[in-house]
mmCIF file of C-alpha atoms in Angstrom:
data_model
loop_
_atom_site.group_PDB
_atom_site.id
_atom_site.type_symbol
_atom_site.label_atom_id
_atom_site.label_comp_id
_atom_site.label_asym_id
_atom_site.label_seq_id
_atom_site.Cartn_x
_atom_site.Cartn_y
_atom_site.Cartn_z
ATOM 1 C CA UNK Z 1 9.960 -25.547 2.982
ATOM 2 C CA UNK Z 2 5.846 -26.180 3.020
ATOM 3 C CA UNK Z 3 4.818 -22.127 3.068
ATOM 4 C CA UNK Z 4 0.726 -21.070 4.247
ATOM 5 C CA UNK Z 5 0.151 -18.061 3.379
ATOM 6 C CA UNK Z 6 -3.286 -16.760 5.116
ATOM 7 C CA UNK Z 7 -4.223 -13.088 3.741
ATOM 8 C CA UNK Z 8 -6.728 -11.400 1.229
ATOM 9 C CA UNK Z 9 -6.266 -12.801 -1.996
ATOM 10 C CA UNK Z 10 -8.129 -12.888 -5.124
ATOM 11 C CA UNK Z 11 -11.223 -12.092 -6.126
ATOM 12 C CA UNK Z 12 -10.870 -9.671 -2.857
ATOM 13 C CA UNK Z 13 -9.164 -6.692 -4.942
ATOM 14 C CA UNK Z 14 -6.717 -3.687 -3.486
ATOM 15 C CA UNK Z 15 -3.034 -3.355 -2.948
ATOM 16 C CA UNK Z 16 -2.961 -5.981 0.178
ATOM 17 C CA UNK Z 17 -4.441 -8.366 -2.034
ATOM 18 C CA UNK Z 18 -1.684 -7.114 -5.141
ATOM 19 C CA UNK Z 19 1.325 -7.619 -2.110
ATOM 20 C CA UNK Z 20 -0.168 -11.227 -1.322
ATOM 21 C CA UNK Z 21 -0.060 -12.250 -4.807
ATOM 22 C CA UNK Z 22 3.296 -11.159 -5.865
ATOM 23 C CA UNK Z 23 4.746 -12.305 -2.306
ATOM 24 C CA UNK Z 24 3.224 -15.978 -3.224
ATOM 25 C CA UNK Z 25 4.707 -15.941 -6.783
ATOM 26 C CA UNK Z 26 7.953 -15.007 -5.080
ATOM 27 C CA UNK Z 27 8.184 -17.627 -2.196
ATOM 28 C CA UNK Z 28 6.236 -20.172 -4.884
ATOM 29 C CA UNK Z 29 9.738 -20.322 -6.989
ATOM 30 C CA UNK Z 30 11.715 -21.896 -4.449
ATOM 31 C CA UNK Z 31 8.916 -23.524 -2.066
ATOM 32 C CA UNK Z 32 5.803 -25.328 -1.659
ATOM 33 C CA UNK Z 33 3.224 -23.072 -0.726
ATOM 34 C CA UNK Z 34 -0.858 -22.864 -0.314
ATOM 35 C CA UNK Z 35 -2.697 -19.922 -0.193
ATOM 36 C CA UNK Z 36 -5.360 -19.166 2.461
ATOM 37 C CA UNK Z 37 -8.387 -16.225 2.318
ATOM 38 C CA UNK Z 38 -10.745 -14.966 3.574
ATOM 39 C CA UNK Z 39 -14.655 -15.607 2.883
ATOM 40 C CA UNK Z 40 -15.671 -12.702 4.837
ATOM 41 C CA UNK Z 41 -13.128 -9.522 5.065
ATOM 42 C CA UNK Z 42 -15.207 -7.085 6.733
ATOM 43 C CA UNK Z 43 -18.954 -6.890 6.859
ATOM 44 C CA UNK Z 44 -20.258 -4.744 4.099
ATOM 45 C CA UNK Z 45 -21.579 -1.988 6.014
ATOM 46 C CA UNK Z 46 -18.206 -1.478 7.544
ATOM 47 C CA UNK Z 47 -16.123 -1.339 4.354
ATOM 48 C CA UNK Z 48 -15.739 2.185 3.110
ATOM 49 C CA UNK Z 49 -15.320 1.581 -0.409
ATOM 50 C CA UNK Z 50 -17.564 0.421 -3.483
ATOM 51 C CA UNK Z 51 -17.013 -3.095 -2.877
ATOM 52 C CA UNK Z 52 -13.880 -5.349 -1.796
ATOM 53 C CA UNK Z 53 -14.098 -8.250 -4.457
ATOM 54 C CA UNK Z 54 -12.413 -7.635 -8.102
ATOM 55 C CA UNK Z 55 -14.918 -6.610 -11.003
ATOM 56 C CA UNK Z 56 -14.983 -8.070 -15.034
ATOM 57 C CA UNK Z 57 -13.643 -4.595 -15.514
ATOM 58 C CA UNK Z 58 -10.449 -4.879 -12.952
ATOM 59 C CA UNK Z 59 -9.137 -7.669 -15.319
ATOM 60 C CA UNK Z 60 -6.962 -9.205 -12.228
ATOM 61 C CA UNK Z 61 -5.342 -11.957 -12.555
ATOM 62 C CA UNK Z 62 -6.756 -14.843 -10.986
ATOM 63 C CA UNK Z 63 -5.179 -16.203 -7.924
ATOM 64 C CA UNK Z 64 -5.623 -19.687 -6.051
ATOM 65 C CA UNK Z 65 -7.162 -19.453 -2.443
ATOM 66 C CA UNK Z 66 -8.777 -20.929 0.053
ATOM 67 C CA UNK Z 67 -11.098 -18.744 0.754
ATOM 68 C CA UNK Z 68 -12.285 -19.819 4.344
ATOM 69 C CA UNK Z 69 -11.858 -17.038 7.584
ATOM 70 C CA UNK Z 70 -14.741 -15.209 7.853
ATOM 71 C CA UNK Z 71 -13.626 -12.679 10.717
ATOM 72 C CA UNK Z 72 -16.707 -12.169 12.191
ATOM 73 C CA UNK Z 73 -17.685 -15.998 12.505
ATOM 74 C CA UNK Z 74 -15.455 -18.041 15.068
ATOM 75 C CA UNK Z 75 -16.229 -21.099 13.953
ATOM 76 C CA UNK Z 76 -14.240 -20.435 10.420
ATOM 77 C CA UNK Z 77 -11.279 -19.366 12.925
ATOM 78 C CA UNK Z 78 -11.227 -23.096 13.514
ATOM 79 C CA UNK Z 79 -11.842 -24.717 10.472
ATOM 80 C CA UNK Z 80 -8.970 -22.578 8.929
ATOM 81 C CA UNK Z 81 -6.677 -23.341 11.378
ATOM 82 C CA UNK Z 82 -7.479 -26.978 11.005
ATOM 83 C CA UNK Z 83 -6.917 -26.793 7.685
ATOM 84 C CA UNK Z 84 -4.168 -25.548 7.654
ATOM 85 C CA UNK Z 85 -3.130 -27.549 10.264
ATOM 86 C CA UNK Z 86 -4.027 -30.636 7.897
ATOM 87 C CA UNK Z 87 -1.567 -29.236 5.309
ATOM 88 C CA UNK Z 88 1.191 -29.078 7.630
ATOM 89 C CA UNK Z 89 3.251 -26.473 6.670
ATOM 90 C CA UNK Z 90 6.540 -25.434 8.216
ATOM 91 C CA UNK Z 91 5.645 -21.590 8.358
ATOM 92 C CA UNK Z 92 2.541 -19.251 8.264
ATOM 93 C CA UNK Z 93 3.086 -16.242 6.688
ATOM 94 C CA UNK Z 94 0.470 -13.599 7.577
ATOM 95 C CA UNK Z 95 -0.004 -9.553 6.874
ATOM 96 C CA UNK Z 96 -1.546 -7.370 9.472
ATOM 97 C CA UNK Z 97 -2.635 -4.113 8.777
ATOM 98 C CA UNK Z 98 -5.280 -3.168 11.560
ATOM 99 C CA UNK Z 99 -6.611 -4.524 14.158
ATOM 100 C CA UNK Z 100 -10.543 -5.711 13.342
ATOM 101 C CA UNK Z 101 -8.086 -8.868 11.988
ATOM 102 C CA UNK Z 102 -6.495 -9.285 15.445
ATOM 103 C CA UNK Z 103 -9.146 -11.915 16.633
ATOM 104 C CA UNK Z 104 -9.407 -14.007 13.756
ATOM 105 C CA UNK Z 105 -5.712 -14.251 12.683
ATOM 106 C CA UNK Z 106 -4.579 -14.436 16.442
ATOM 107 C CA UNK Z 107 -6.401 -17.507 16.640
ATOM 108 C CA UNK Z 108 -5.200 -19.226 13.734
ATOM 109 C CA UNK Z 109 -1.732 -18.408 14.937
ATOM 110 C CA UNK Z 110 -2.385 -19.446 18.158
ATOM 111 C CA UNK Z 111 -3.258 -23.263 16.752
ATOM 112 C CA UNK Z 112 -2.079 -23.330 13.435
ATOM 113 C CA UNK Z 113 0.948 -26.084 14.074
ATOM 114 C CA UNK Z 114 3.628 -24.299 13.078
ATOM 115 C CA UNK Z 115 5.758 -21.003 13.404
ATOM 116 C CA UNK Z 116 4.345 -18.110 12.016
ATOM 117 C CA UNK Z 117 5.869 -14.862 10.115
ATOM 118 C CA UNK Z 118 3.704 -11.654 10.005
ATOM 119 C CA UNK Z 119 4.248 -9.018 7.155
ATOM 120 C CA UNK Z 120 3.185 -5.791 9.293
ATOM 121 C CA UNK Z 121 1.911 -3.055 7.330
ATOM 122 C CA UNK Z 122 0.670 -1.412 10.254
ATOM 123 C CA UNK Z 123 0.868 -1.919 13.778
ATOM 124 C CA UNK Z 124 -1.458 0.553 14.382
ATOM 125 C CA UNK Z 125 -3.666 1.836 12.186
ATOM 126 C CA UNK Z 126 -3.559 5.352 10.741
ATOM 127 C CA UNK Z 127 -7.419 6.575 12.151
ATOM 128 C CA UNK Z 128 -6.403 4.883 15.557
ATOM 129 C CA UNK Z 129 -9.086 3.515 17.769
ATOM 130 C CA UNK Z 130 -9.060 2.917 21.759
ATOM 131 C CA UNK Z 131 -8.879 -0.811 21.310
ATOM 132 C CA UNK Z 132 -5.996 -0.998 18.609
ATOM 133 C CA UNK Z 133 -3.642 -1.524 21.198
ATOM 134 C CA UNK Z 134 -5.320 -4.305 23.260
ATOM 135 C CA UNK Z 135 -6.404 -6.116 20.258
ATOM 136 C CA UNK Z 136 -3.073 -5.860 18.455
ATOM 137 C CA UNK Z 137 -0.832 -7.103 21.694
ATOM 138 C CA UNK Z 138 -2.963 -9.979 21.375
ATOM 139 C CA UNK Z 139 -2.365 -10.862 18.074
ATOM 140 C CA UNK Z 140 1.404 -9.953 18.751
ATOM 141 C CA UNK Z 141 1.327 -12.353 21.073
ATOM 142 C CA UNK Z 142 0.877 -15.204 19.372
ATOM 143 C CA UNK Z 143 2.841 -14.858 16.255
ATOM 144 C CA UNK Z 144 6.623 -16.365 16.236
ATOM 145 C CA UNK Z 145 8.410 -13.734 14.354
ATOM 146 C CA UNK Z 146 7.852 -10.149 12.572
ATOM 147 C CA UNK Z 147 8.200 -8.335 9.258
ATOM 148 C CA UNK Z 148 8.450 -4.864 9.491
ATOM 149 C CA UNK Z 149 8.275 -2.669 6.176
ATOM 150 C CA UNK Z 150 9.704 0.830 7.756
ATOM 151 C CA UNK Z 151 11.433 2.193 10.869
ATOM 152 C CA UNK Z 152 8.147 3.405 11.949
ATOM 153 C CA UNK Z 153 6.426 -0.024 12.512
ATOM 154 C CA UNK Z 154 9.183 -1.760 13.747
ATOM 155 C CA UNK Z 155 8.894 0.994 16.460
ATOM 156 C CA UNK Z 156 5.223 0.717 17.152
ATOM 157 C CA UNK Z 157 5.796 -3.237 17.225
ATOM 158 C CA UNK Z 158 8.792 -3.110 19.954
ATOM 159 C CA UNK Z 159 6.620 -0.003 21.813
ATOM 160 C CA UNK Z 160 3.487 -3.102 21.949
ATOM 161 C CA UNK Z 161 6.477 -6.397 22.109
ATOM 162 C CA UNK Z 162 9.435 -5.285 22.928
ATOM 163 C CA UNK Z 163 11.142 -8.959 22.630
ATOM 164 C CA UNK Z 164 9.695 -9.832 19.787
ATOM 165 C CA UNK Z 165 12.019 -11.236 17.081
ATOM 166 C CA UNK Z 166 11.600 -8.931 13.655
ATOM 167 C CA UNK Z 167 13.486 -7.942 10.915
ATOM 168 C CA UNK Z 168 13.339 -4.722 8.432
ATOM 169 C CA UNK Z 169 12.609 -4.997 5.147
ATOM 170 C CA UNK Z 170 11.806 -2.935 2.485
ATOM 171 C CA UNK Z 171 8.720 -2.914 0.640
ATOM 172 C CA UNK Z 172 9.184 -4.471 -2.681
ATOM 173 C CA UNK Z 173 8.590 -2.668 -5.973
ATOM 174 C CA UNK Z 174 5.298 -3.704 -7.698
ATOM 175 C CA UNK Z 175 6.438 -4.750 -11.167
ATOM 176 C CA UNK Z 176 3.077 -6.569 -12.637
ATOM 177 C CA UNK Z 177 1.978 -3.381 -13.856
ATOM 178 C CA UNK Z 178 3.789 -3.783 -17.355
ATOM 179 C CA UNK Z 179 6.291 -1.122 -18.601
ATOM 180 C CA UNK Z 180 5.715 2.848 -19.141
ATOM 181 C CA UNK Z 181 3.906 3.617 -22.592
ATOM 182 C CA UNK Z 182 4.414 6.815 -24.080
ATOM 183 C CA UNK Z 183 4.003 10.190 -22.596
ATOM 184 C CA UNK Z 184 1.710 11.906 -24.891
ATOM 185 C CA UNK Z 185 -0.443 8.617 -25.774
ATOM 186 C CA UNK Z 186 -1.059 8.304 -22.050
ATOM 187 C CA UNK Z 187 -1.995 11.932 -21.831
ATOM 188 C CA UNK Z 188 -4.489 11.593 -25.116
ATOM 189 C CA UNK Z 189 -6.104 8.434 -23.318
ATOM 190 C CA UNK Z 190 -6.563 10.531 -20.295
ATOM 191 C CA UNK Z 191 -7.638 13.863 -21.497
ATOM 192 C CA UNK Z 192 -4.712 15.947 -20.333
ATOM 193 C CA UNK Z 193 -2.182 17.891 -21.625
ATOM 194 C CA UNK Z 194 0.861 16.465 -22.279
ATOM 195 C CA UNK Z 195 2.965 19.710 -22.288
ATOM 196 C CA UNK Z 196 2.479 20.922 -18.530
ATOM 197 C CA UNK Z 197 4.517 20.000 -15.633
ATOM 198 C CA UNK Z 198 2.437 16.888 -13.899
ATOM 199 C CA UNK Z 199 1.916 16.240 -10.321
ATOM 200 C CA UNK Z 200 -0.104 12.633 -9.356
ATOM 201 C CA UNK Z 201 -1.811 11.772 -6.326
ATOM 202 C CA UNK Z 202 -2.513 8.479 -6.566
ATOM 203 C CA UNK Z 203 -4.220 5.719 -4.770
ATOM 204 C CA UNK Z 204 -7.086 5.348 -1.968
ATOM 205 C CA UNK Z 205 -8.455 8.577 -1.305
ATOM 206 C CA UNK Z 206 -8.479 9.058 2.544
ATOM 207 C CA UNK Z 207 -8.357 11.981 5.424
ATOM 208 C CA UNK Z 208 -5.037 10.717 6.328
ATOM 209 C CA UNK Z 209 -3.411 10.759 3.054
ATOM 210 C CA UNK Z 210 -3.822 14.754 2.997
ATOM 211 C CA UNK Z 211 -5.386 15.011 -0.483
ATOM 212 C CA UNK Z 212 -6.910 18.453 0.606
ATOM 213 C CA UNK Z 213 -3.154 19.765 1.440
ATOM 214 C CA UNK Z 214 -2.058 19.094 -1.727
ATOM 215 C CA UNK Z 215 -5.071 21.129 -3.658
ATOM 216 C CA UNK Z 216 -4.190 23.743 -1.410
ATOM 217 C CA UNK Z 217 -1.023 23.935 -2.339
ATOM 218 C CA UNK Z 218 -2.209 23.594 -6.096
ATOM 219 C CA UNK Z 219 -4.076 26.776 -5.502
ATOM 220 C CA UNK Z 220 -0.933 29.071 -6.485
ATOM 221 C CA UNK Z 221 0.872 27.211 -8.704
ATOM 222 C CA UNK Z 222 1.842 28.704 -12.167
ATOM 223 C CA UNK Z 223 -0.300 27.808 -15.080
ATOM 224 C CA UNK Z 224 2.105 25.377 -16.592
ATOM 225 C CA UNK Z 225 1.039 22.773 -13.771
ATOM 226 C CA UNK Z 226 -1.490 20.281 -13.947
ATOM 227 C CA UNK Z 227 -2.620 17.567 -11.196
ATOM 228 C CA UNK Z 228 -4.074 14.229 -11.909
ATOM 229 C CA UNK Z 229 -5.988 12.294 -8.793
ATOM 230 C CA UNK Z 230 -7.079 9.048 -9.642
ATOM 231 C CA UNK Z 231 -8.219 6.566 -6.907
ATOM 232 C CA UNK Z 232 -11.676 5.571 -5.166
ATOM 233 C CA UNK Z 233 -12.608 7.496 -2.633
ATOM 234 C CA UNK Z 234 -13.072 5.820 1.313
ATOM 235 C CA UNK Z 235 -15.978 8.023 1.879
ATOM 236 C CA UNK Z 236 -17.474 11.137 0.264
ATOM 237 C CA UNK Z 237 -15.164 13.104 -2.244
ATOM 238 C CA UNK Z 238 -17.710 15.913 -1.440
ATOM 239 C CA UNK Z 239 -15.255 18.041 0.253
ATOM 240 C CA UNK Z 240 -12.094 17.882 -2.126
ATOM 241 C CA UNK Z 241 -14.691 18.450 -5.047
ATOM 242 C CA UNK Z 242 -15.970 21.740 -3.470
ATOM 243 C CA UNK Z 243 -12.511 22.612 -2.354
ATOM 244 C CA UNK Z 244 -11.489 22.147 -6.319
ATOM 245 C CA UNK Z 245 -14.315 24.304 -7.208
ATOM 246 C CA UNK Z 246 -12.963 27.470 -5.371
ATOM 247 C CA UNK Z 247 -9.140 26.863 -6.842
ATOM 248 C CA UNK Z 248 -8.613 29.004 -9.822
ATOM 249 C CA UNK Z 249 -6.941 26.625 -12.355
ATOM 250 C CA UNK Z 250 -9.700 24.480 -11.311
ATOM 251 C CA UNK Z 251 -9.831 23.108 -15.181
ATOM 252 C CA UNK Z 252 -6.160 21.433 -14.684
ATOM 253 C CA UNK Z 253 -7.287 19.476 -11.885
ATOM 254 C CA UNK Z 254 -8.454 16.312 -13.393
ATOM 255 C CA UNK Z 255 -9.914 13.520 -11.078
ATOM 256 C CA UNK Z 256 -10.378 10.048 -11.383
ATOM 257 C CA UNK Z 257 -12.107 9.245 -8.847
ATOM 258 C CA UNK Z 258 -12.440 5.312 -9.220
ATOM 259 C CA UNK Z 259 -10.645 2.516 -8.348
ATOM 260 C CA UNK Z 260 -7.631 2.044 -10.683
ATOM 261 C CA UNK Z 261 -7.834 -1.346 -12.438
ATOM 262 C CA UNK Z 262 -4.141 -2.585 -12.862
ATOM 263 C CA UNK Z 263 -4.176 -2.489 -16.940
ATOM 264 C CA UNK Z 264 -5.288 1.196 -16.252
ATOM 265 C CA UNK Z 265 -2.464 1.977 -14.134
ATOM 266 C CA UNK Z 266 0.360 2.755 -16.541
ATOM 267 C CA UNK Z 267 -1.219 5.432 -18.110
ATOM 268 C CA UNK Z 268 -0.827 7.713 -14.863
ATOM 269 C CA UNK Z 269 2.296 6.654 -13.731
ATOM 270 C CA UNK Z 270 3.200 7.612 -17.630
ATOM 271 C CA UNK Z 271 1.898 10.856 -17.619
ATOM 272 C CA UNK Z 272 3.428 12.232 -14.298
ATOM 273 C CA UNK Z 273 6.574 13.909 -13.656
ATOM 274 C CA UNK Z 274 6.372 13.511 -9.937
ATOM 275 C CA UNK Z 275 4.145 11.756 -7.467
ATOM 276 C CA UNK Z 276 3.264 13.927 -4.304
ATOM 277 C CA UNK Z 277 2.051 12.004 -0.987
ATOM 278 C CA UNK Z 278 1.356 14.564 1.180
ATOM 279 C CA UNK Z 279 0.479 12.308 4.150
ATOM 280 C CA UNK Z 280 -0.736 13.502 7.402
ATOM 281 C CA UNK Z 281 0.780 10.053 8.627
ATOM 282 C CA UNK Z 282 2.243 6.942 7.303
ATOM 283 C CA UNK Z 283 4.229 4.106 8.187
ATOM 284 C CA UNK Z 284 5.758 2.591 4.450
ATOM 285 C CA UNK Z 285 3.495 3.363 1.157
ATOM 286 C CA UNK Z 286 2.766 0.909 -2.018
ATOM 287 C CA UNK Z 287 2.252 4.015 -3.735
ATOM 288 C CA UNK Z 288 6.000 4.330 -3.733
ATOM 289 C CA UNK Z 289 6.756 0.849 -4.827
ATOM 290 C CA UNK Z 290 4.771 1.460 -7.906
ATOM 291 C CA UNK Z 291 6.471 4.938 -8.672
ATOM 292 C CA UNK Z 292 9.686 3.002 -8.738
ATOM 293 C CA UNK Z 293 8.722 0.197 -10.836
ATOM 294 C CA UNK Z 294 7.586 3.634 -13.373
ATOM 295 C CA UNK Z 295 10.409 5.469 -12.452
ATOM 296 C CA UNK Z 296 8.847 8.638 -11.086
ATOM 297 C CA UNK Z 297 10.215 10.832 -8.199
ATOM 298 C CA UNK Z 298 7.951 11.482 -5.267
ATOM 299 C CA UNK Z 299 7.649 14.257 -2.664
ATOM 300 C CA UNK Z 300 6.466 13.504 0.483
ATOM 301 C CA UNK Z 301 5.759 14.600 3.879
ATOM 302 C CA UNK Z 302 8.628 14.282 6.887
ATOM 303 C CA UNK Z 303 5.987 11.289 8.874
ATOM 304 C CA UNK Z 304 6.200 7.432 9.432
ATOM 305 C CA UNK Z 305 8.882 5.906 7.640
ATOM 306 C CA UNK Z 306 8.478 8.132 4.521
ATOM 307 C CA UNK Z 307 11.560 10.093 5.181
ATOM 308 C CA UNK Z 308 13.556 6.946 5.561
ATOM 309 C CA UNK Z 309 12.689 4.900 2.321
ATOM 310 C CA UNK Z 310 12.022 8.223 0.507
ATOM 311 C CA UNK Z 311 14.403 10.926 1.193
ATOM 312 C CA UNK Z 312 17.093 8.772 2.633
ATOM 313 C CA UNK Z 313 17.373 6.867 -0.724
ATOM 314 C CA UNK Z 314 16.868 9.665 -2.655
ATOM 315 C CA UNK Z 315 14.256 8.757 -4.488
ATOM 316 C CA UNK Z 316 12.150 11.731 -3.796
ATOM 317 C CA UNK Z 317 12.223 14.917 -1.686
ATOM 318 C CA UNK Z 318 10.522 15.249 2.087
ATOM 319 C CA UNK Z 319 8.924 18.625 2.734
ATOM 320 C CA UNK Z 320 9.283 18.849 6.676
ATOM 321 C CA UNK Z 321 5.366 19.132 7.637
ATOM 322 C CA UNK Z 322 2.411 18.348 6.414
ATOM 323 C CA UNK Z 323 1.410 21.489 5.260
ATOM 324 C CA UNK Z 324 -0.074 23.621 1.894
ATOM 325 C CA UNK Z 325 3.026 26.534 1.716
ATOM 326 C CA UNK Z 326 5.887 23.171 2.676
ATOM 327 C CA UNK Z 327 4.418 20.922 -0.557
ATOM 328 C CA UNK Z 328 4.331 24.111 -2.406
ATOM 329 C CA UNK Z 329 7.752 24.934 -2.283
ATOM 330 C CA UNK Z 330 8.825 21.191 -2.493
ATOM 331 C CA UNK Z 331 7.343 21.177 -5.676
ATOM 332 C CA UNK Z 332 8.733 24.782 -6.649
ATOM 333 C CA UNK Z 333 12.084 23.232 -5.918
ATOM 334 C CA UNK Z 334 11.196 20.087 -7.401
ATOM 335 C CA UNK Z 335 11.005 21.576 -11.051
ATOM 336 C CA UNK Z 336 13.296 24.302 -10.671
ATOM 337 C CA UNK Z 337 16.592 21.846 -10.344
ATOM 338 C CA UNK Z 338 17.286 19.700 -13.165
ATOM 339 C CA UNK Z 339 19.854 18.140 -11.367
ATOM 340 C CA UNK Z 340 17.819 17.362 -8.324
ATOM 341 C CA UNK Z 341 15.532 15.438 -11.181
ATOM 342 C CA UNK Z 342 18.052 13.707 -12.845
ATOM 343 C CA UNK Z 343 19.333 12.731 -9.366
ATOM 344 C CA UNK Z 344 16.350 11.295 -8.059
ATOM 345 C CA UNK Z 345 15.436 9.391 -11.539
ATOM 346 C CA UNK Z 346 19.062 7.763 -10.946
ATOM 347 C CA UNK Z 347 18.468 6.795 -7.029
ATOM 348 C CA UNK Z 348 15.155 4.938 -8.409
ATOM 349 C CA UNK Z 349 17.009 2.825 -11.025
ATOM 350 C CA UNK Z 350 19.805 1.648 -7.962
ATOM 351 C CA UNK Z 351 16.498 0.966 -5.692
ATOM 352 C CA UNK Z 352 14.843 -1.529 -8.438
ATOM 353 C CA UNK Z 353 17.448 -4.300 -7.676
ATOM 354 C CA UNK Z 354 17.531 -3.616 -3.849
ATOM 355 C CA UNK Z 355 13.715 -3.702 -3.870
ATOM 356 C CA UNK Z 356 13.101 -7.009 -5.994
ATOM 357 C CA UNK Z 357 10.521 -9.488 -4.729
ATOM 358 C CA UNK Z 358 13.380 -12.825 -4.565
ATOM 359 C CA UNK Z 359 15.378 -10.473 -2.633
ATOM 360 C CA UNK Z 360 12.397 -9.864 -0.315
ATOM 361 C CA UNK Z 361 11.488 -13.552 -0.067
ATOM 362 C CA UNK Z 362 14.818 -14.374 0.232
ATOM 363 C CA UNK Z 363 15.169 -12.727 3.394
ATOM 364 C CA UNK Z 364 11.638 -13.312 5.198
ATOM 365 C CA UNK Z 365 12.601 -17.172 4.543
ATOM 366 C CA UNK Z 366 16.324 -17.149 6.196
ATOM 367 C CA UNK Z 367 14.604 -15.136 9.223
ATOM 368 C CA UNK Z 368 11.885 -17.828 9.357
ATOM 369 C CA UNK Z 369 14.658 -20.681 9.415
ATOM 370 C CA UNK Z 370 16.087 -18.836 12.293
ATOM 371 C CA UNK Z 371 13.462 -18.656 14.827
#
């Protein structure tokens, strides 16, 4: 089968562009496929962040792409779908995560030449907006058959299209990370201390992910805990810095506030006994694909489809709100079961064949061939 893939890719850096790379590798082993960007993501004084585009330090590895949408530019909407077009693939595989892409890649569906698969991350987005909904049936619309990564989206996508052909499927595990190093050289590089019980909060620093609730619940903890944050903040980190300043084990909160580059990456998921996402909302996470590639537990909060890939599998714990006192005692009872650890660390090795990218591609292929 010929295989488009249209999506960020490298040099545009983040775990979107991390899921479009390892999807290509994976579909690449059995197909012919070509890889499709974008020139323009989102106009720079729209993009939260430090920049979108990899840096010398990131050390990614390079990826081939076509870099040609710009979303904000209508006449790229046509010369990519003419391109692609000009290829002539037998699928277009897409990911959708919110809906300033809706016009651009509902285009390119629209006259691309072929059937098209979408990947949904989202359906809609976590800081909602009056026109997600219009914009998103509209790119619904014209796309042949869905991907959805959780329970939650493929609810929000049947809520917005209720025919619409889909199939669930888990989010892979992110394996290009390399292997765990050692504990305590992974707490030397980092400046921590090896011997306390570590929580991690890892990844884009946003409202929604509830970074604030977790502090707050940091505020009582015994002395023997420490909590690493590392990941660049989408806006100021003014707040959770002055919220850290009032805590009173302040000095074992230690914050990385930067984005992680992926040789970087091992030495927190090395260091941590459990990963806490203490999301306000959520549909699936990456964050949890790379704690299972590391083998770490995670506790999480009782929203989107956390519950069901988390708690259901066992490979974490839920507390049932998103609140200070719930992750509190989820990480109380987290540490204070041995057996609830050892369970969990076994639930995560049974995942990592279940979760393997052939598997994945496997199955968003046969789907394709069906529609």
């Amino acid at each position: 089968m010929r295989i488009a893939i249209l999506s960020s890719f490298y040099p545009l850096r983040g775990g979107i562009s991390q899921f479009n790379a390892s999807m290509l590798e994976g579909l690449g082993k059995c197909h012919d496929t070509h890889a499709y960007s974008f020139s323009r993501q989102y106009p720079g004084l729209l993009f939260p962040g430090k920049t979108q585009y990899v840096t010398p330090e990131d050390e990614a590895v390079p990826v081939q792409a076509e870099a040609l949408l710009d979303t904000v530019n209508p006449f790229t909407w046509i010369r990519t779908a003419r391109a692609i077009r000009s290829w002539e693939p037998d699928l277009l595989v897409m990911k959708y995560w919110m809906s300033w892409f809706a016009p651009s890649l509902g285009f390119v569906a629209r006259h691309c030449g072929c059937k098209s698969v979408v990947v949904l991350d989202n359906v809609i987005p976590h800081e909602a907006h009056w026109f997600d909904r219009p914009l998103t049936r509209y790119f619904l619309k014209g796309c042949t058959g869905f991907v959805s990564m959780s329970s939650q989206v493929e609810g929000d996508l049947l809520a917005l299209r209720p025919e619409a052909p889909h199939i669930l499927l888990p989010h892979p595990i992110y394996a290009h990370f390399g292997p765990r190093m050692d504990r305590e050289e992974a707490a030397r590089l980092l400046g921590v201390d090896p011997s306390r019980k570590t929580l991690l909060f890892f990844g884009l620093i946003r409202d929604y992910k509830g970074l604030d609730i977790l502090l707050e619940a940091f505020r009582t903890l015994p002395e023997d805990y420490q909590l690493v944050v590392a990941g660049e903040p989408y806006g100021s980190f003014d707040k959770y810095r002055n919220l850290i300043g009032t805590l009173p084990g302040k000095d074992r909160v230690h914050v990385f506030p930067d984005y992680i580059r992926d040789s970087e990456v091992k030495k927190f998921w090395s260091v941590a006994d459990v990963a806490v996402l203490p999301y306000r909302s959520a549909t699936q996470s990456g964050i949890s694909a790379i704690a299972c590639h590391f083998g770490v537990p995670m506790i999480v909060t009782d929203v989107g489809g956390l519950k069901d890939t988390i708690g259901a599998r066992g490979t974490g714990i839920v507390a049932p709100e998103a609140s200070a006192p719930a992750i509190r005692r989820e990480i109380l009872r987290y540490f204070g079961d041995p057996s609830l650890q050892e369970n969990c660390r076994k639930a995560i090795g049974e995942e990592k064949d279940r979760l393997s990218w052939d598997r994945f591609c496997t199955r968003l292929t046969d789907f394709a061939a069906t529609l």
